[in-house]
Coordinates of N, CA and C in Angstrom, one line a residue:
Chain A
X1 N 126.8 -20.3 43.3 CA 125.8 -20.1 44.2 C 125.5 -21.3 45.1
X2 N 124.9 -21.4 45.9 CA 124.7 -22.3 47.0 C 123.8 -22.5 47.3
X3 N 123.4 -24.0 46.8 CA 121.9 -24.3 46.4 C 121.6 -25.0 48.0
X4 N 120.5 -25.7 48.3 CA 120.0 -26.6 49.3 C 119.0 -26.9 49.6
X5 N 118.4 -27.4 50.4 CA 117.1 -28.7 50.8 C 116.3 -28.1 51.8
X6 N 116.5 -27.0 52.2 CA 116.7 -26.8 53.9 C 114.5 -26.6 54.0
X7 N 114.5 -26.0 52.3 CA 112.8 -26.2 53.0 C 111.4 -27.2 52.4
X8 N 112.5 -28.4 51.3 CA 111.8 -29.8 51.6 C 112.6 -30.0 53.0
X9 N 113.4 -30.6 53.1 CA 113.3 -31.3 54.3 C 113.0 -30.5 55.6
X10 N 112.7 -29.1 55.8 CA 111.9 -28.6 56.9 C 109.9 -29.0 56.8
X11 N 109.6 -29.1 55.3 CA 108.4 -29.3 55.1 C 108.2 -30.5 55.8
X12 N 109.4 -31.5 55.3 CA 109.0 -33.3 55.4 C 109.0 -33.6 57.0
X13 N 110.0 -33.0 57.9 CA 109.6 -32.6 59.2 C 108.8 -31.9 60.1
X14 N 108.0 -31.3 58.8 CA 106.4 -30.7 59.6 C 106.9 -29.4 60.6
X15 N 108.1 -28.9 60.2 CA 108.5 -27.7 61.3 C 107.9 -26.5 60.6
X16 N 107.6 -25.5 60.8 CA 107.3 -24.2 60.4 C 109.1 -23.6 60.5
X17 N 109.3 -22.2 59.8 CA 110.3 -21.3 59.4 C 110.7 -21.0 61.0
X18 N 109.6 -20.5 62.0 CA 110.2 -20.4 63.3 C 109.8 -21.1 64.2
X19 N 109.5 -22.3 63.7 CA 110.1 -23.8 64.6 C 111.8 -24.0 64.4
X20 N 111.9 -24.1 63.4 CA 113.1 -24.2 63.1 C 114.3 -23.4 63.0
X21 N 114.0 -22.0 62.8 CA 114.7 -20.8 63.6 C 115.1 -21.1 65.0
X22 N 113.9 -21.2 65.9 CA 113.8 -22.2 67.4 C 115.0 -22.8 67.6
X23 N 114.7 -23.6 66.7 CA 115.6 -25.0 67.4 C 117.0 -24.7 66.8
X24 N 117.6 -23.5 66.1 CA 118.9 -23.6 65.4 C 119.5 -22.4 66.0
X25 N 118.3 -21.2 67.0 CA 118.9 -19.7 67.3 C 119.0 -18.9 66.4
X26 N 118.1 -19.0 65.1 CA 118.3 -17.7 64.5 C 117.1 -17.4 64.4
X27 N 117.2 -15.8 63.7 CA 115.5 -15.0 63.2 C 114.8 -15.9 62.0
X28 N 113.2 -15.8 62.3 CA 112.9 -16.3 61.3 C 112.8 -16.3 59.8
X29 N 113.2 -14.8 60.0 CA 113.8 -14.1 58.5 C 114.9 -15.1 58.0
X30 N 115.9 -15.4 58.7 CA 117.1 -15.9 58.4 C 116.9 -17.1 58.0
X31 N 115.7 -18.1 58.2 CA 115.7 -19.2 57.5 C 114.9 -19.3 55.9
X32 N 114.6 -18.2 55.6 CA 113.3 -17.8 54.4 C 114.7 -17.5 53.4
X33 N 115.4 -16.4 54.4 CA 116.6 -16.1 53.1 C 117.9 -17.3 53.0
X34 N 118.0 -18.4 54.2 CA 119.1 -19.2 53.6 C 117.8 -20.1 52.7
X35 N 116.4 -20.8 53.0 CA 115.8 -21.4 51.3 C 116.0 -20.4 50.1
X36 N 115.7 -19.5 50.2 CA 115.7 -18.8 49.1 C 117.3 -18.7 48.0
X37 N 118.0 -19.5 49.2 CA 119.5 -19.0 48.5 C 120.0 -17.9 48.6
X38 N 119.5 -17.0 49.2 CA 120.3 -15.4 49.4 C 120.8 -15.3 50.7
X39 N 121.1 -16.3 51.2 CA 121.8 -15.7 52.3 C 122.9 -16.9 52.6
X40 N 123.9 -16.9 52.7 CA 124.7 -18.4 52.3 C 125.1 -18.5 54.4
X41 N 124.9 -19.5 54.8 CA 124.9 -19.6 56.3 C 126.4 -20.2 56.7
X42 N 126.7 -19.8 57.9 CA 128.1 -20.1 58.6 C 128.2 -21.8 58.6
X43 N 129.6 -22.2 58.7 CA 129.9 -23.8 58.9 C 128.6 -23.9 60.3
X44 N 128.7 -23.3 61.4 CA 128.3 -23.7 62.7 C 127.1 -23.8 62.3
X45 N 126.4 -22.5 61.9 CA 124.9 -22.9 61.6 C 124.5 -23.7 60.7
X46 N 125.4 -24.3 59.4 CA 124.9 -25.4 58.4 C 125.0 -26.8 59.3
X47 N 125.4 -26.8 60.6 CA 125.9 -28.2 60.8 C 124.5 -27.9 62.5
X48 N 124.1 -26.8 62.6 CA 123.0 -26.8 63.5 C 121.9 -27.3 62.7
X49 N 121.5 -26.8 61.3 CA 120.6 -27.2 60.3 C 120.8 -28.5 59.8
X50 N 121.8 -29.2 59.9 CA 122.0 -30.7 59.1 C 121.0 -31.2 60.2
X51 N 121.8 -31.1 61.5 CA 121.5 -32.0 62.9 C 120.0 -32.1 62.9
X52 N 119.1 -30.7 62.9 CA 117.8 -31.0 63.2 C 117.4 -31.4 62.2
X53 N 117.8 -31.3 61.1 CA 116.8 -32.2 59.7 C 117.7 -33.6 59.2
X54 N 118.0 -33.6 60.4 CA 118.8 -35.1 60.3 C 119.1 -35.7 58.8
X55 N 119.9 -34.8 58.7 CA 120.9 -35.0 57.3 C 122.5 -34.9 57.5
X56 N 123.1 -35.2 56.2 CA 125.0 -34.6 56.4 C 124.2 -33.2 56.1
X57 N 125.6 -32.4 56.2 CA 125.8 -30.4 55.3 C 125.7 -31.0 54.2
X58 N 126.5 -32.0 53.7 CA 126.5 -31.9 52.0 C 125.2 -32.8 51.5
X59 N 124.6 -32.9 52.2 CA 123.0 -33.5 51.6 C 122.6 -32.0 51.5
X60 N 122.6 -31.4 52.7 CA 121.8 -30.2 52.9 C 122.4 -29.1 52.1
X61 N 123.4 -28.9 51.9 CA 124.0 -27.8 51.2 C 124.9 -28.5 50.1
X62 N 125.1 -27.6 49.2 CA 125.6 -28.1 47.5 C 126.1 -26.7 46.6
X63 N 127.0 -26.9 46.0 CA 126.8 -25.8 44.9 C 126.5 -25.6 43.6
X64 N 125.9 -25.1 43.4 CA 125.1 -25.1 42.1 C 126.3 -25.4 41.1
X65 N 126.1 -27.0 39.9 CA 126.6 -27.2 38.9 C 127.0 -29.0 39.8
X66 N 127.2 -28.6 40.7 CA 127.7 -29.8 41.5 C 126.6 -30.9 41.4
X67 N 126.2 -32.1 41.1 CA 125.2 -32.8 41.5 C 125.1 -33.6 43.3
X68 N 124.0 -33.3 43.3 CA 123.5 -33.9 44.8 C 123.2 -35.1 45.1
X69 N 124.5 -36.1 45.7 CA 124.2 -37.2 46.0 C 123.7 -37.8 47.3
X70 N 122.4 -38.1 47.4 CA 122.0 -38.1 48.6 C 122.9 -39.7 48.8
X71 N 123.3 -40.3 48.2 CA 123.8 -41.9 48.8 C 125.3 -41.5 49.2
X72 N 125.7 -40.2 49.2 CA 127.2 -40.3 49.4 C 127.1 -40.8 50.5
Chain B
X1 N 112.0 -11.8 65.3 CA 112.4 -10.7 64.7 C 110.9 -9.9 63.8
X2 N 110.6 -9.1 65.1 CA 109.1 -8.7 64.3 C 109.8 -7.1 64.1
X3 N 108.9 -6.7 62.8 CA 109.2 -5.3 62.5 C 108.8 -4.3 63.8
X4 N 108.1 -5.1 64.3 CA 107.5 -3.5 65.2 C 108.3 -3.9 66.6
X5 N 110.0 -4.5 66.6 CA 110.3 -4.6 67.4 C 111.2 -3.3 68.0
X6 N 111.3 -3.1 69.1 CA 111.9 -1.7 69.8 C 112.8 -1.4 68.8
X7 N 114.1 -2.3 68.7 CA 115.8 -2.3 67.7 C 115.1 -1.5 66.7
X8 N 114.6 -2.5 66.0 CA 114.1 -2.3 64.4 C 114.1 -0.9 64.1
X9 N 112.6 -0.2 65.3 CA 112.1 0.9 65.3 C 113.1 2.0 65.9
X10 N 114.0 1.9 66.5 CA 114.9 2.7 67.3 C 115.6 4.0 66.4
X11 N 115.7 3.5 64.7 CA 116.6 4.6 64.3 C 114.7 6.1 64.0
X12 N 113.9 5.2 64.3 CA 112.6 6.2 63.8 C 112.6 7.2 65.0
X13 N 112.6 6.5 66.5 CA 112.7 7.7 67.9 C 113.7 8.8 67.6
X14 N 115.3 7.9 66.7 CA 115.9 9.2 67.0 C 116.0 10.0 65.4
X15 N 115.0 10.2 64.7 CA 114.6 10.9 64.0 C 113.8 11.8 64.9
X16 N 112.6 11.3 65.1 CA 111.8 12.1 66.1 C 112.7 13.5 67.4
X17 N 113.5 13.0 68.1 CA 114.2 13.0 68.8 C 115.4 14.6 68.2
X18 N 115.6 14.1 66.7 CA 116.4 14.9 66.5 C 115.6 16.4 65.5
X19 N 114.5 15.9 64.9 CA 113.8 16.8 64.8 C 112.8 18.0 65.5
X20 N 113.2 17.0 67.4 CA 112.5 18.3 68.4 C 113.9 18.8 68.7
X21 N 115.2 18.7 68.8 CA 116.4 19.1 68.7 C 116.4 20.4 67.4
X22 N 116.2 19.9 66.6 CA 116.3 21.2 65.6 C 115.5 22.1 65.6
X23 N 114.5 22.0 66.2 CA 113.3 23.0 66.8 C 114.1 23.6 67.8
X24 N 114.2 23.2 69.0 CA 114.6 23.4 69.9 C 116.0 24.1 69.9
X25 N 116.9 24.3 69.2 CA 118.6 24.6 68.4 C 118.0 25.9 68.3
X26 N 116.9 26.2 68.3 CA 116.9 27.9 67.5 C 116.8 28.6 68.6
X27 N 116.1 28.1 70.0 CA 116.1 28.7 71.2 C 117.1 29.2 71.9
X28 N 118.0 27.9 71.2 CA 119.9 27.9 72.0 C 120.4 28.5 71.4
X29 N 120.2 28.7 70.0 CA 121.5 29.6 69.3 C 121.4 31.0 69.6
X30 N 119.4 31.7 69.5 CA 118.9 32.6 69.8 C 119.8 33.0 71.4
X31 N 119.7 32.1 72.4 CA 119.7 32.7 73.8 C 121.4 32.9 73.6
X32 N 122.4 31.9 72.9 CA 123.8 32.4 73.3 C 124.1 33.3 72.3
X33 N 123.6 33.6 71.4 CA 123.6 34.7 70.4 C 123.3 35.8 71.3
X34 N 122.5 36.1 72.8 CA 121.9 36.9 73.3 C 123.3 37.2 74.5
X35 N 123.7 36.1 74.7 CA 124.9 36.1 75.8 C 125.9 36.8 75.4
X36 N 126.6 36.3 74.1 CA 127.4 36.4 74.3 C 127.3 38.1 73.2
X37 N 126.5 38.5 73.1 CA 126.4 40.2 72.1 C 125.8 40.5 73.8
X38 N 126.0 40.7 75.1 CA 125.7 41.6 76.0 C 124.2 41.9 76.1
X39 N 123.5 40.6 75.6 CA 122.0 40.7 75.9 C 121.9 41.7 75.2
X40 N 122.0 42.1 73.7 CA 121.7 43.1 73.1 C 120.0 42.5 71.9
X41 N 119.4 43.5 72.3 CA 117.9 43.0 71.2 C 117.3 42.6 72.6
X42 N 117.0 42.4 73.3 CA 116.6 42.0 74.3 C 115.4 43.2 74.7
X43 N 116.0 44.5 75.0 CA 114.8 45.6 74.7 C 114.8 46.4 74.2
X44 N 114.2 46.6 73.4 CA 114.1 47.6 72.2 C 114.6 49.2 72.3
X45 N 114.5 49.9 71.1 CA 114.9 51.5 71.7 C 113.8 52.1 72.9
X46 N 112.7 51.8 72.8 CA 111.4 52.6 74.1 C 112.0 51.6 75.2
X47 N 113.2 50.9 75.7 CA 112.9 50.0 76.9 C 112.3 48.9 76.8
X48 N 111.5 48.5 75.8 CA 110.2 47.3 76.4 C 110.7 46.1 75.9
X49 N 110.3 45.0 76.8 CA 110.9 43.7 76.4 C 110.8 43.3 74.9
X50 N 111.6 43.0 74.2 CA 111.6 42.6 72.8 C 112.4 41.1 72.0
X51 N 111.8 40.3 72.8 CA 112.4 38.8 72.3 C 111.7 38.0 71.3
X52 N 112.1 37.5 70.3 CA 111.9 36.9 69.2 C 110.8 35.8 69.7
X53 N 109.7 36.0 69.2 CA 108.3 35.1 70.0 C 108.6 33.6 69.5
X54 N 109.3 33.8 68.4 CA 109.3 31.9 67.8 C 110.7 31.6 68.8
X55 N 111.7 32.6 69.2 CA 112.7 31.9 70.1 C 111.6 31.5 71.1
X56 N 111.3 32.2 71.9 CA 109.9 31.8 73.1 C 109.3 30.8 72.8
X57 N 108.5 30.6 71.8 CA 107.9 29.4 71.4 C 109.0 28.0 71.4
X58 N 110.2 28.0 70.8 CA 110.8 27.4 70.3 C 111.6 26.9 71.8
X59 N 111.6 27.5 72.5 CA 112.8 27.0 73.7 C 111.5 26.3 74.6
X60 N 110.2 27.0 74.9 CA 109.1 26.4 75.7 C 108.9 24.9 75.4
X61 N 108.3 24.9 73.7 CA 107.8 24.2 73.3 C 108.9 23.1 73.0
X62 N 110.3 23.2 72.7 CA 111.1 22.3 72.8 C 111.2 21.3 74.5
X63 N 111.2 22.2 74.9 CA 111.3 21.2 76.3 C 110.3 20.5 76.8
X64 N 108.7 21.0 76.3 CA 107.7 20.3 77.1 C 107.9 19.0 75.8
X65 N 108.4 19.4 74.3 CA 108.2 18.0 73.2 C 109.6 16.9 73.7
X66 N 110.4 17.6 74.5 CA 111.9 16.8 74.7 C 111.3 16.2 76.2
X67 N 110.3 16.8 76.9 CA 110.0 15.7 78.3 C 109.0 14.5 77.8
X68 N 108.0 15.1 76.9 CA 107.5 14.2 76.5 C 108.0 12.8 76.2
X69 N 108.8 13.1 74.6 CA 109.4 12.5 74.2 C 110.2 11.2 74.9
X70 N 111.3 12.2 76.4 CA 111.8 10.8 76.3 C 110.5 10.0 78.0
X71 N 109.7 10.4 77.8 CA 108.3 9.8 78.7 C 108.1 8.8 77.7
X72 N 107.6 8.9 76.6 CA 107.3 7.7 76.2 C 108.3 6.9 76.1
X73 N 109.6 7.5 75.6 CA 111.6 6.6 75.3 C 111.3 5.7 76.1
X74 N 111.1 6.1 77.8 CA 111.4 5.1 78.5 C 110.2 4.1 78.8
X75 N 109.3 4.6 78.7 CA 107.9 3.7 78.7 C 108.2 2.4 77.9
X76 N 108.6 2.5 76.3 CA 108.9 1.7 75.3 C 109.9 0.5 75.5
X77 N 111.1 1.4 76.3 CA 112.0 0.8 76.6 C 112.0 -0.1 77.6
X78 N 111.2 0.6 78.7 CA 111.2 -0.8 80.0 C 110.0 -1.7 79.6
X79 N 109.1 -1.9 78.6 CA 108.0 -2.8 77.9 C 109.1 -3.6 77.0
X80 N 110.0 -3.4 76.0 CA 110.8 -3.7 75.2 C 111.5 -4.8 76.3
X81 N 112.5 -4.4 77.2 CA 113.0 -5.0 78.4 C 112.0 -5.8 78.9
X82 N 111.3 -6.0 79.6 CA 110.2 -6.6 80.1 C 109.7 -8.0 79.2
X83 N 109.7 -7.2 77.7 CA 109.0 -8.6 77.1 C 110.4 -9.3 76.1
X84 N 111.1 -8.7 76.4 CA 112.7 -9.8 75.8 C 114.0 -9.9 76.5
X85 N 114.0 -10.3 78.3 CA 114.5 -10.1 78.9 C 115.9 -10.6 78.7
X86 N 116.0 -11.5 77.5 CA 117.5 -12.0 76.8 C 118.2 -11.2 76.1
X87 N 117.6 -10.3 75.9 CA 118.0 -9.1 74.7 C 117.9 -8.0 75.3
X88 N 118.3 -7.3 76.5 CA 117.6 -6.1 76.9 C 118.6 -5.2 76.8
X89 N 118.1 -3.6 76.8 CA 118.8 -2.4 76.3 C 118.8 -1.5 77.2
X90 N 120.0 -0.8 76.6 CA 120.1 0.0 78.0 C 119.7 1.9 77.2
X91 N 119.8 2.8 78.2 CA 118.7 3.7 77.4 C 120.2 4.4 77.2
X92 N 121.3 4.3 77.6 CA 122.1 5.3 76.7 C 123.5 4.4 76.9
X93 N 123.5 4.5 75.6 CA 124.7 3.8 75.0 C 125.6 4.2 74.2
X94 N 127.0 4.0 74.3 CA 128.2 4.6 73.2 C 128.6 4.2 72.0
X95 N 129.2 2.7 72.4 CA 129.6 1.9 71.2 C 128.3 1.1 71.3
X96 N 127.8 0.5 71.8 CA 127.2 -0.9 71.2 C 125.7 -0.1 70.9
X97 N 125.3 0.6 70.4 CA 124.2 1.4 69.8 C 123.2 0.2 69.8
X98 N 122.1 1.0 70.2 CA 120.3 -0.2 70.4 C 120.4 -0.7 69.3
X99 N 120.4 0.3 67.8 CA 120.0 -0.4 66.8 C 121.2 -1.0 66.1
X100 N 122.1 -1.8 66.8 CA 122.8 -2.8 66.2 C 122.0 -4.1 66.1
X101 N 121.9 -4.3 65.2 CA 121.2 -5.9 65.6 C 121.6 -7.2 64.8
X102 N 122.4 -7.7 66.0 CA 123.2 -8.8 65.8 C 122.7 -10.1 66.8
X103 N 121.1 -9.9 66.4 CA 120.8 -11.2 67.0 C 121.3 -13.1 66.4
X104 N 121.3 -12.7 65.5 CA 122.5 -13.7 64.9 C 122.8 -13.6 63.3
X105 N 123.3 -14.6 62.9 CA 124.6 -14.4 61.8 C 124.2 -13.7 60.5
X106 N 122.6 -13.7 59.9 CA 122.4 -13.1 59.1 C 121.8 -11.2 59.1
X107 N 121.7 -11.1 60.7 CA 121.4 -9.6 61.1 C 122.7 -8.9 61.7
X108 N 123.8 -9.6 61.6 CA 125.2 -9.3 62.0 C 125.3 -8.9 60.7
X109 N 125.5 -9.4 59.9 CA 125.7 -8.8 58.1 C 124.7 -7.8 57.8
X110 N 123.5 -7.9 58.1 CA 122.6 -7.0 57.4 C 123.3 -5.8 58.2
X111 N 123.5 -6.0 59.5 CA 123.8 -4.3 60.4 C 125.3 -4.2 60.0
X112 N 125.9 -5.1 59.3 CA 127.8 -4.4 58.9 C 127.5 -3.7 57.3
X113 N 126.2 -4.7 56.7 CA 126.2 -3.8 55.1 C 125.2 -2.1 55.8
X114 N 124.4 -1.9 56.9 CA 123.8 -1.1 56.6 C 124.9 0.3 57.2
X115 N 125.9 -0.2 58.0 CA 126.7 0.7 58.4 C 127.6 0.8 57.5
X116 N 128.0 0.0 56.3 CA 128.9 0.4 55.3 C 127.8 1.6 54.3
X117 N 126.6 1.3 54.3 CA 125.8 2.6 53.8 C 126.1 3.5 54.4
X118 N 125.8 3.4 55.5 CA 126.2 5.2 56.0 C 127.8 5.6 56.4
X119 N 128.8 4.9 55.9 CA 129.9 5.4 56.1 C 130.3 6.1 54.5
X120 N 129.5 5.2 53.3 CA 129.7 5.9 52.1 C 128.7 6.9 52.5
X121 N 127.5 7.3 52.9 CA 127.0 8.4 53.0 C 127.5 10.0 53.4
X122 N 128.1 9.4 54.8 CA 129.1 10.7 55.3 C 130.4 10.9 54.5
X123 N 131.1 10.1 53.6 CA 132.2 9.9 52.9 C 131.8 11.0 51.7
X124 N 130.3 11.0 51.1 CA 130.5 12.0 50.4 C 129.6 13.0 50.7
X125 N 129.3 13.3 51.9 CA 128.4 14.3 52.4 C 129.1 15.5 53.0
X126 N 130.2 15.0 53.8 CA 130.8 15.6 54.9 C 131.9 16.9 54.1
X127 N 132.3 16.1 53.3 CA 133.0 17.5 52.3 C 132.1 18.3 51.6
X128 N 131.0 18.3 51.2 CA 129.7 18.8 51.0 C 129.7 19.7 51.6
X129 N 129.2 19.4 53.2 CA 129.2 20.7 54.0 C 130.2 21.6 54.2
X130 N 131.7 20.2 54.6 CA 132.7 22.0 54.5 C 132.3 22.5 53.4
X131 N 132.4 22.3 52.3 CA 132.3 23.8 50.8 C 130.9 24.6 51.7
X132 N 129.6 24.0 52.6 CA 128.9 24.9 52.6 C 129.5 25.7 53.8
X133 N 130.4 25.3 55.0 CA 130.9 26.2 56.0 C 132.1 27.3 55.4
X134 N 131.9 27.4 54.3 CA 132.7 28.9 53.4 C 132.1 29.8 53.5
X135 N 130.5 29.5 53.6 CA 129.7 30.8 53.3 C 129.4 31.3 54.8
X136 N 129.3 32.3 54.5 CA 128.8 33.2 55.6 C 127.7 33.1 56.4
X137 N 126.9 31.9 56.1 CA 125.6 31.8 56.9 C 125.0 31.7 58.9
X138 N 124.1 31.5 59.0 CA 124.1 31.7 60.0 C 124.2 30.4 60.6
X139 N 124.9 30.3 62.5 CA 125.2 28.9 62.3 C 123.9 28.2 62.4
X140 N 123.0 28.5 62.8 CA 121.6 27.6 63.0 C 121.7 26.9 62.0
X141 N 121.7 27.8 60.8 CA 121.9 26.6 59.4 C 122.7 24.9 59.4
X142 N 123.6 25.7 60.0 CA 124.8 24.3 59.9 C 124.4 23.3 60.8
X143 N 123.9 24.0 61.9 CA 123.0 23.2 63.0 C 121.8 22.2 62.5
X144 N 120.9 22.8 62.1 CA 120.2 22.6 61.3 C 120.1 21.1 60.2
X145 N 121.7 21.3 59.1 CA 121.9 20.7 58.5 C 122.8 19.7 59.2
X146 N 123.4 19.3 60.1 CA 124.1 18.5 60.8 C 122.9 17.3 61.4
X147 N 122.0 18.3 61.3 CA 120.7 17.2 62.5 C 120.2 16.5 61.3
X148 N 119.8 17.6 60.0 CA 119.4 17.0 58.4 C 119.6 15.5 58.4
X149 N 121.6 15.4 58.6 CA 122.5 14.5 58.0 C 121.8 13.1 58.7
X150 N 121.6 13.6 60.4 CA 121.6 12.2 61.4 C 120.2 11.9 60.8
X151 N 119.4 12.4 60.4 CA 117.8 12.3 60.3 C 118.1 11.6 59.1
X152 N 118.8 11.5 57.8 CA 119.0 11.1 56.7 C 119.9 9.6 57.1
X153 N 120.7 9.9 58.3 CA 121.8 9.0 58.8 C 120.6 7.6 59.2
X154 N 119.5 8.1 60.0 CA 119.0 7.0 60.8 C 117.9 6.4 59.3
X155 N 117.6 7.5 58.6 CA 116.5 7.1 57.5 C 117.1 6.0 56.8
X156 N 118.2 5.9 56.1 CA 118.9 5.1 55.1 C 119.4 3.8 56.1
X157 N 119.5 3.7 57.6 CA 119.6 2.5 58.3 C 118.2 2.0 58.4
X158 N 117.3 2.8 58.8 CA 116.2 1.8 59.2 C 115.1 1.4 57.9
X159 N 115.5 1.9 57.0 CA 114.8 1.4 55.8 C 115.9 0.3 55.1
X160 N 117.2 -0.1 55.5 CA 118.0 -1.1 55.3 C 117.1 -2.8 56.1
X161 N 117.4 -2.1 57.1 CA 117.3 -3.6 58.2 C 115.5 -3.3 58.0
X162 N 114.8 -2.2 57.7 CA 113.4 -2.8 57.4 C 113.4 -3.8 56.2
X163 N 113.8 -3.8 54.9 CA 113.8 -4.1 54.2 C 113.9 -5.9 54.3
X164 N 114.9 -6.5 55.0 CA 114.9 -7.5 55.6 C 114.3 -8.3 56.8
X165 N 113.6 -6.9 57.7 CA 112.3 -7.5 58.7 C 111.4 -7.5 57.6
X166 N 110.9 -7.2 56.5 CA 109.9 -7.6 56.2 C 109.7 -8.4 54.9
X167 N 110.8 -8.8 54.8 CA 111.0 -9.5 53.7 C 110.6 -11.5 54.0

């Protein structure tokens, strides 16, 4: 499964679900279900989501068992 | 992506739409049932006009519910257009159907799983009905049950993609 960050680091940037929908082109639904983990998002859109939360994909996205190295 | 957006709601019109259709089907089958038997039942043994009152009812009242209906269609639709001028729809379409909604990557999947629902739907429905076109019934029935299918067709899509607007 395909764990991620996407709504601390949307919190820690003070965006709302469709702020950040906004700024990446999707429904706001579609950001509730890629935090939740149920919706696993495209390379394009994981690398639209890194950009605005100014992270790498692999800060932002991970797979479960994997540990999460934010110093990579 | 609000529930009470035109797309969303679009498989509900053509329920509506096809339920003044199956009202209205009884007036058609009635009048070519009347064509093509030589206008027979038309007047009784004394001469006097003798037409099925619910056909009457049914062909009247089908047309003033079918002008209605698409009176409001288009009312919706040029407000729909008007307030999402990036997204706008056209009022009759073949392949790219209103309620596709592939506003992006995760409503592109929801509308490919909700059409994989209704391909298994007709997959085991449609042999269903041939075994029912064996019987001798009348075709209104089949009519009838054909409009059933799309009414069950649009039910099982817009309770898919609701499930997701409101999630």
């Amino acid at each position: 499964m395909l764990r991620n960050r996407v709504k601390e680091l949307r919190a820690r940037h003070g965006f709302s679900q469709s702020e950040l929908a906004n700024y990446v082109g999707v429904a706001r639904q579609t950001i509730g279900f890629i935090e939740r983990g149920e919706f696993s998002p495209s390379i394009t859109l994981s690398l639209r989501l890194a950009k605005h939360l100014e992270v790498r994909v692999d800060q932002l996205f991970w797979l479960e068992g994997e540990d999460l190295d934010e110093e990579k | 992506m609000r529930k009470n957006d035109f797309r969303v709601k679009l498989p509900l019109w053509n329920i509506a739409l096809y339920t003044i259709l199956m009202f209205w089907a009884y007036s058609v089958v009635y009048s070519s049932d009347m064509l093509f038997t030589g206008f027979e039942g038309v007047f009784n043994e004394g001469g006097e006009f003798a037409l099925d009152p619910f056909a009457l009812l049914s062909f009247f009242g089908g047309l003033v519910l079918i002008i209605i209906f698409f009176f409001a269609y288009f009312i919706r639709l040029n407000r729909h257009n008007k307030n999402n001028p990036t997204s706008k729809m056209s009022a009759f379409t073949i392949f790219k159907l209103g309620e596709f909604i592939e506003f992006d990557e995760l409503f592109s999947q929801v509308t490919q799983t909700a059409t994989k629902k209704i391909y298994v739907f007709y997959s085991q429905i449609l042999p269903l009905l041939v075994l029912l076109m064996f019987f001798p019934f009348n075709r209104y029935l089949f009519i009838m049950v054909i409009f059933l299918l799309l009414i069950i067709q649009n039910l099982i899509y817009y309770r898919h993609i609701r499930s997701y607007i409101t999630n």
